[in-house]
Short mmCIF file of C-alpha atoms in Angstrom, two decimals:
data_model
loop_
_atom_site.label_atom_id
_atom_site.label_comp_id
_atom_site.label_asym_id
_atom_site.label_seq_id
_atom_site.Cartn_x
_atom_site.Cartn_y
_atom_site.Cartn_z
CA MET A 1402 -125.64 90.48 -10.52
CA GLN A 1403 -122.66 88.19 -11.12
CA THR A 1404 -122.91 84.81 -12.85
CA ILE A 1405 -120.71 82.02 -11.47
CA THR A 1406 -119.97 78.39 -12.33
CA LEU A 1407 -120.25 75.43 -9.99
CA SER A 1408 -116.51 75.43 -9.30
CA GLN A 1409 -116.65 79.16 -8.56
CA LEU A 1410 -119.52 78.50 -6.15
CA GLU A 1411 -117.34 75.99 -4.30
CA SER A 1412 -114.50 78.53 -4.12
CA ARG A 1413 -116.77 81.29 -2.88
CA LEU A 1414 -118.33 79.09 -0.20
CA ALA A 1415 -114.87 77.99 0.91
CA THR A 1416 -113.85 81.64 1.30
CA ILE A 1417 -117.02 82.42 3.27
CA LEU A 1418 -117.11 79.33 5.49
CA GLY A 1419 -113.65 77.79 5.57
CA PRO A 1420 -113.10 73.99 5.46
CA SER A 1421 -116.35 72.05 5.77
CA GLY A 1422 -115.12 69.29 8.07
CA TRP A 1423 -117.63 66.97 6.45
CA TRP A 1424 -118.28 63.96 6.81
CA PRO A 1425 -117.75 63.90 10.62
CA ALA A 1426 -116.74 60.31 11.46
CA ASP A 1427 -113.82 58.20 12.62
CA SER A 1428 -114.22 55.28 10.22
CA PRO A 1429 -115.82 54.30 6.91
CA THR A 1430 -118.29 52.08 8.75
CA GLU A 1431 -119.45 55.03 10.83
CA ILE A 1432 -119.98 57.08 7.65
CA LEU A 1433 -122.00 54.30 6.03
CA VAL A 1434 -124.24 53.94 9.05
CA GLY A 1435 -124.51 57.70 9.52
CA ALA A 1436 -125.66 58.11 5.92
CA ILE A 1437 -128.60 55.84 6.69
CA LEU A 1438 -129.37 57.33 10.09
CA VAL A 1439 -129.45 60.94 8.84
CA GLN A 1440 -132.42 60.27 6.59
CA ASN A 1441 -135.40 62.44 7.62
CA THR A 1442 -133.77 63.77 10.78
CA ASN A 1443 -131.11 66.21 11.96
CA TRP A 1444 -127.50 65.50 12.77
CA ARG A 1445 -127.98 66.06 16.50
CA ASN A 1446 -130.26 63.02 16.63
CA VAL A 1447 -127.86 61.04 14.46
CA ALA A 1448 -124.97 61.88 16.78
CA ALA A 1449 -126.88 60.39 19.72
CA SER A 1450 -127.44 57.16 17.80
CA LEU A 1451 -123.83 57.02 16.66
CA ALA A 1452 -122.66 57.48 20.25
CA ASN A 1453 -124.81 54.53 21.29
CA LEU A 1454 -123.40 52.36 18.51
CA ARG A 1455 -119.84 53.42 19.27
CA ALA A 1456 -120.24 52.43 22.91
CA ALA A 1457 -121.81 49.09 21.99
CA THR A 1458 -119.62 48.04 19.07
CA GLY A 1459 -116.74 50.47 18.59
CA PHE A 1460 -117.92 50.49 14.98
CA THR A 1461 -116.07 47.25 14.42
CA PRO A 1462 -117.95 45.85 11.41
CA ARG A 1463 -117.99 42.31 12.80
CA ARG A 1464 -119.60 43.45 16.05
CA LEU A 1465 -121.90 46.04 14.50
CA PHE A 1466 -123.42 43.87 11.80
CA ALA A 1467 -123.72 40.91 14.16
CA LEU A 1468 -126.28 42.81 16.24
CA SER A 1469 -129.78 41.42 16.10
CA THR A 1470 -132.66 43.64 15.08
CA ALA A 1471 -133.82 43.67 18.71
CA GLN A 1472 -130.37 44.82 19.84
CA LEU A 1473 -129.91 47.43 17.11
CA GLN A 1474 -133.26 49.22 17.20
CA PRO A 1475 -132.96 50.77 20.69
CA LEU A 1476 -129.44 51.97 19.94
CA ILE A 1477 -130.56 53.96 16.89
CA ARG A 1478 -133.96 55.03 18.23
CA PRO A 1479 -132.88 58.72 18.62
CA SER A 1480 -132.65 58.98 14.81
CA GLY A 1481 -136.29 58.04 14.29
CA PHE A 1482 -137.71 55.49 11.85
CA TYR A 1483 -135.54 53.05 13.76
CA ARG A 1484 -137.25 49.90 12.48
CA ASN A 1485 -136.65 50.75 8.83
CA LYS A 1486 -133.17 52.09 9.52
CA ALA A 1487 -132.20 48.96 11.45
CA ARG A 1488 -133.32 46.86 8.50
CA ALA A 1489 -131.27 49.02 6.14
CA ILE A 1490 -128.14 48.84 8.31
CA LEU A 1491 -128.28 45.06 8.61
CA ALA A 1492 -128.95 44.66 4.87
CA LEU A 1493 -125.93 46.86 4.19
CA GLY A 1494 -123.84 44.59 6.41
CA GLN A 1495 -125.00 41.52 4.49
CA TRP A 1496 -124.15 43.19 1.18
CA LEU A 1497 -120.68 44.14 2.40
CA ALA A 1498 -120.14 40.53 3.50
CA THR A 1499 -120.91 39.28 -0.02
CA ARG A 1500 -117.99 41.41 -1.15
CA ASN A 1501 -115.71 40.23 1.68
CA ASP A 1502 -116.00 43.60 3.44
CA ASP A 1503 -113.35 44.83 1.01
CA LEU A 1504 -114.06 48.55 0.71
CA THR A 1505 -111.13 49.08 -1.65
CA ALA A 1506 -112.45 46.48 -4.09
CA ILE A 1507 -115.94 47.91 -3.85
CA ALA A 1508 -114.60 51.40 -4.59
CA ALA A 1509 -113.02 50.03 -7.76
CA LEU A 1510 -116.42 49.07 -9.18
CA PRO A 1511 -117.70 51.22 -12.05
CA PRO A 1512 -119.65 54.12 -10.51
CA ALA A 1513 -122.91 53.20 -12.24
CA GLN A 1514 -122.67 49.60 -11.06
CA LEU A 1515 -121.88 50.53 -7.48
CA ARG A 1516 -124.73 53.04 -7.42
CA GLN A 1517 -127.20 50.45 -8.68
CA GLU A 1518 -126.04 47.87 -6.14
CA LEU A 1519 -126.50 50.36 -3.32
CA LEU A 1520 -129.91 51.45 -4.62
CA ALA A 1521 -131.01 47.81 -4.64
CA LEU A 1522 -130.59 47.64 -0.85
CA PRO A 1523 -133.62 48.38 1.33
CA GLY A 1524 -133.72 51.88 2.76
CA ILE A 1525 -131.04 53.31 0.47
CA GLY A 1526 -132.22 55.94 -2.00
CA PRO A 1527 -130.28 58.13 -4.43
CA GLU A 1528 -129.08 60.66 -1.86
CA THR A 1529 -127.82 58.00 0.56
CA ALA A 1530 -126.18 55.98 -2.21
CA ASP A 1531 -124.39 59.04 -3.55
CA ALA A 1532 -123.23 60.06 -0.07
CA MET A 1533 -121.76 56.60 0.46
CA ARG A 1534 -120.02 56.70 -2.92
CA LEU A 1535 -118.60 60.16 -2.28
CA TYR A 1536 -117.39 59.77 1.30
CA VAL A 1537 -116.60 56.06 1.63
CA PHE A 1538 -115.92 54.71 -1.85
CA ASP A 1539 -114.05 57.77 -3.16
CA GLN A 1540 -116.20 58.29 -6.25
CA PRO A 1541 -116.73 62.01 -6.91
CA THR A 1542 -120.37 62.86 -7.44
CA PHE A 1543 -122.88 65.59 -6.69
CA ILE A 1544 -125.44 65.12 -3.91
CA ALA A 1545 -128.59 67.03 -4.80
CA ASP A 1546 -130.05 67.05 -1.30
CA HIS A 1547 -132.59 69.43 0.27
CA TYR A 1548 -130.01 72.08 1.16
CA CYS A 1549 -128.62 72.02 -2.37
CA ARG A 1550 -131.95 72.23 -4.17
CA ARG A 1551 -133.04 75.12 -1.95
CA LEU A 1552 -129.79 77.02 -2.54
CA PHE A 1553 -129.86 76.36 -6.27
CA THR A 1554 -133.42 77.70 -6.45
CA TRP A 1555 -132.25 80.95 -4.87
CA LEU A 1556 -129.33 81.00 -7.30
CA GLY A 1557 -131.68 80.75 -10.27
CA GLN A 1558 -131.34 77.02 -10.96
CA PRO A 1559 -134.46 75.32 -9.59
CA ALA A 1560 -134.73 71.56 -10.16
CA GLU A 1561 -137.91 69.54 -9.97
CA THR A 1562 -136.22 66.29 -9.00
CA TYR A 1563 -133.07 64.91 -7.45
CA ALA A 1564 -132.22 63.10 -10.68
CA LYS A 1565 -132.57 66.18 -12.85
CA LEU A 1566 -130.23 68.29 -10.73
CA ARG A 1567 -127.75 65.44 -10.45
CA ALA A 1568 -127.75 65.14 -14.23
CA GLN A 1569 -127.11 68.88 -14.60
CA THR A 1570 -124.10 68.60 -12.29
CA LYS A 1571 -122.48 65.51 -13.82
CA ALA A 1572 -119.30 67.55 -14.32
CA VAL A 1573 -118.58 67.02 -10.62
CA ASP A 1574 -117.98 63.33 -11.37
CA ALA A 1575 -114.67 64.41 -12.94
CA TRP A 1576 -113.63 66.72 -10.09
CA PRO A 1577 -110.85 65.84 -7.65
CA LEU A 1578 -112.36 63.85 -4.79
CA HIS A 1579 -111.67 66.43 -2.08
CA ALA A 1580 -113.25 69.22 -4.13
CA ALA A 1581 -116.42 67.17 -4.66
CA GLN A 1582 -116.58 66.34 -0.96
CA GLU A 1583 -116.03 69.96 0.01
CA LEU A 1584 -118.73 71.20 -2.36
CA HIS A 1585 -121.33 69.04 -0.65
CA GLY A 1586 -120.12 69.85 2.85
CA LEU A 1587 -119.99 73.59 2.18
CA ILE A 1588 -123.49 73.66 0.67
CA ASP A 1589 -124.89 71.81 3.68
CA ASN A 1590 -123.06 74.04 6.16
CA PHE A 1591 -124.36 77.12 4.35
CA GLY A 1592 -127.89 75.72 4.39
CA LYS A 1593 -127.84 75.08 8.12
CA THR A 1594 -127.61 78.82 8.80
CA VAL A 1595 -129.22 80.34 5.69
CA LYS A 1596 -132.67 78.79 5.97
CA THR A 1597 -135.08 81.25 4.34
CA ALA A 1598 -135.25 83.50 1.31
CA ALA A 1599 -134.95 86.44 3.70
CA ASP A 1600 -131.73 84.95 5.12
CA PHE A 1601 -130.38 84.45 1.61
CA ALA A 1602 -131.19 88.02 0.60
CA VAL A 1603 -128.65 89.30 3.13
CA SER A 1604 -126.13 86.48 2.65
CA PRO A 1605 -122.78 86.76 0.80
CA LEU A 1606 -124.32 84.89 -2.15
CA ALA A 1607 -127.23 87.28 -2.66
CA ASP A 1608 -125.48 89.03 -5.55
CA VAL A 1609 -124.79 85.95 -7.69
CA LYS A 1610 -126.57 83.62 -10.08
CA LEU A 1611 -125.40 80.12 -10.88
CA THR A 1612 -124.92 78.84 -14.42
CA LEU A 1613 -125.14 75.15 -15.26
CA PRO A 1614 -124.67 73.36 -18.60
CA ALA A 1615 -127.79 73.27 -20.76
CA GLY A 1616 -129.74 69.95 -21.18
CA PRO A 1617 -131.42 67.73 -22.33
CA TRP A 1618 -130.87 65.48 -19.35
CA GLU A 1619 -131.60 61.88 -18.55
CA GLU A 1620 -133.25 61.65 -15.15
CA ASN A 1621 -133.00 57.90 -14.56
CA LEU A 1622 -129.35 57.93 -13.57
#
């Protein structure tokens, strides 16, 4: 059994899978909306909603965030939970407007401040906030989503909560942006095909264990 670090895990996954191609989108606005729509559903359903929004608005922020709730809900219905997600999307648009829709200025905010502002919006939890920071606002971070926590359990690093695993992977905050983005994309791509312990047992990662820095860790990050 071989022990590897987080950066070695990224390298090994890259060798196995090739470039992740993640996040699939044509604009920052599409990524922001997609990060909300993907909650509690699969990407196939999200893609249908995004196609509807693209046809209706071209993902022009002015047109997208000017939609009424009644106009937006049927467009995103394929993603499920469309009432709550419509509320979250429109609240996001209002928040962006308070910052003059200036994504570059928003990206320059201290990471902790930006994260807290995103978390204060309805319908945006830690995973969604971190995805937005990583793929839109160019702030390297680790996204401890379902695929990640499942893989890390198989690699000998189970985590009880999102916050605990994120705290154990804070080193990623100092990684180059592309490496941090690729780590998340590669873990998710791996998880889409390796879904069970039996799958993992015959996967190219079956012979490794992951090492992470020892705690204690603050979970309210």
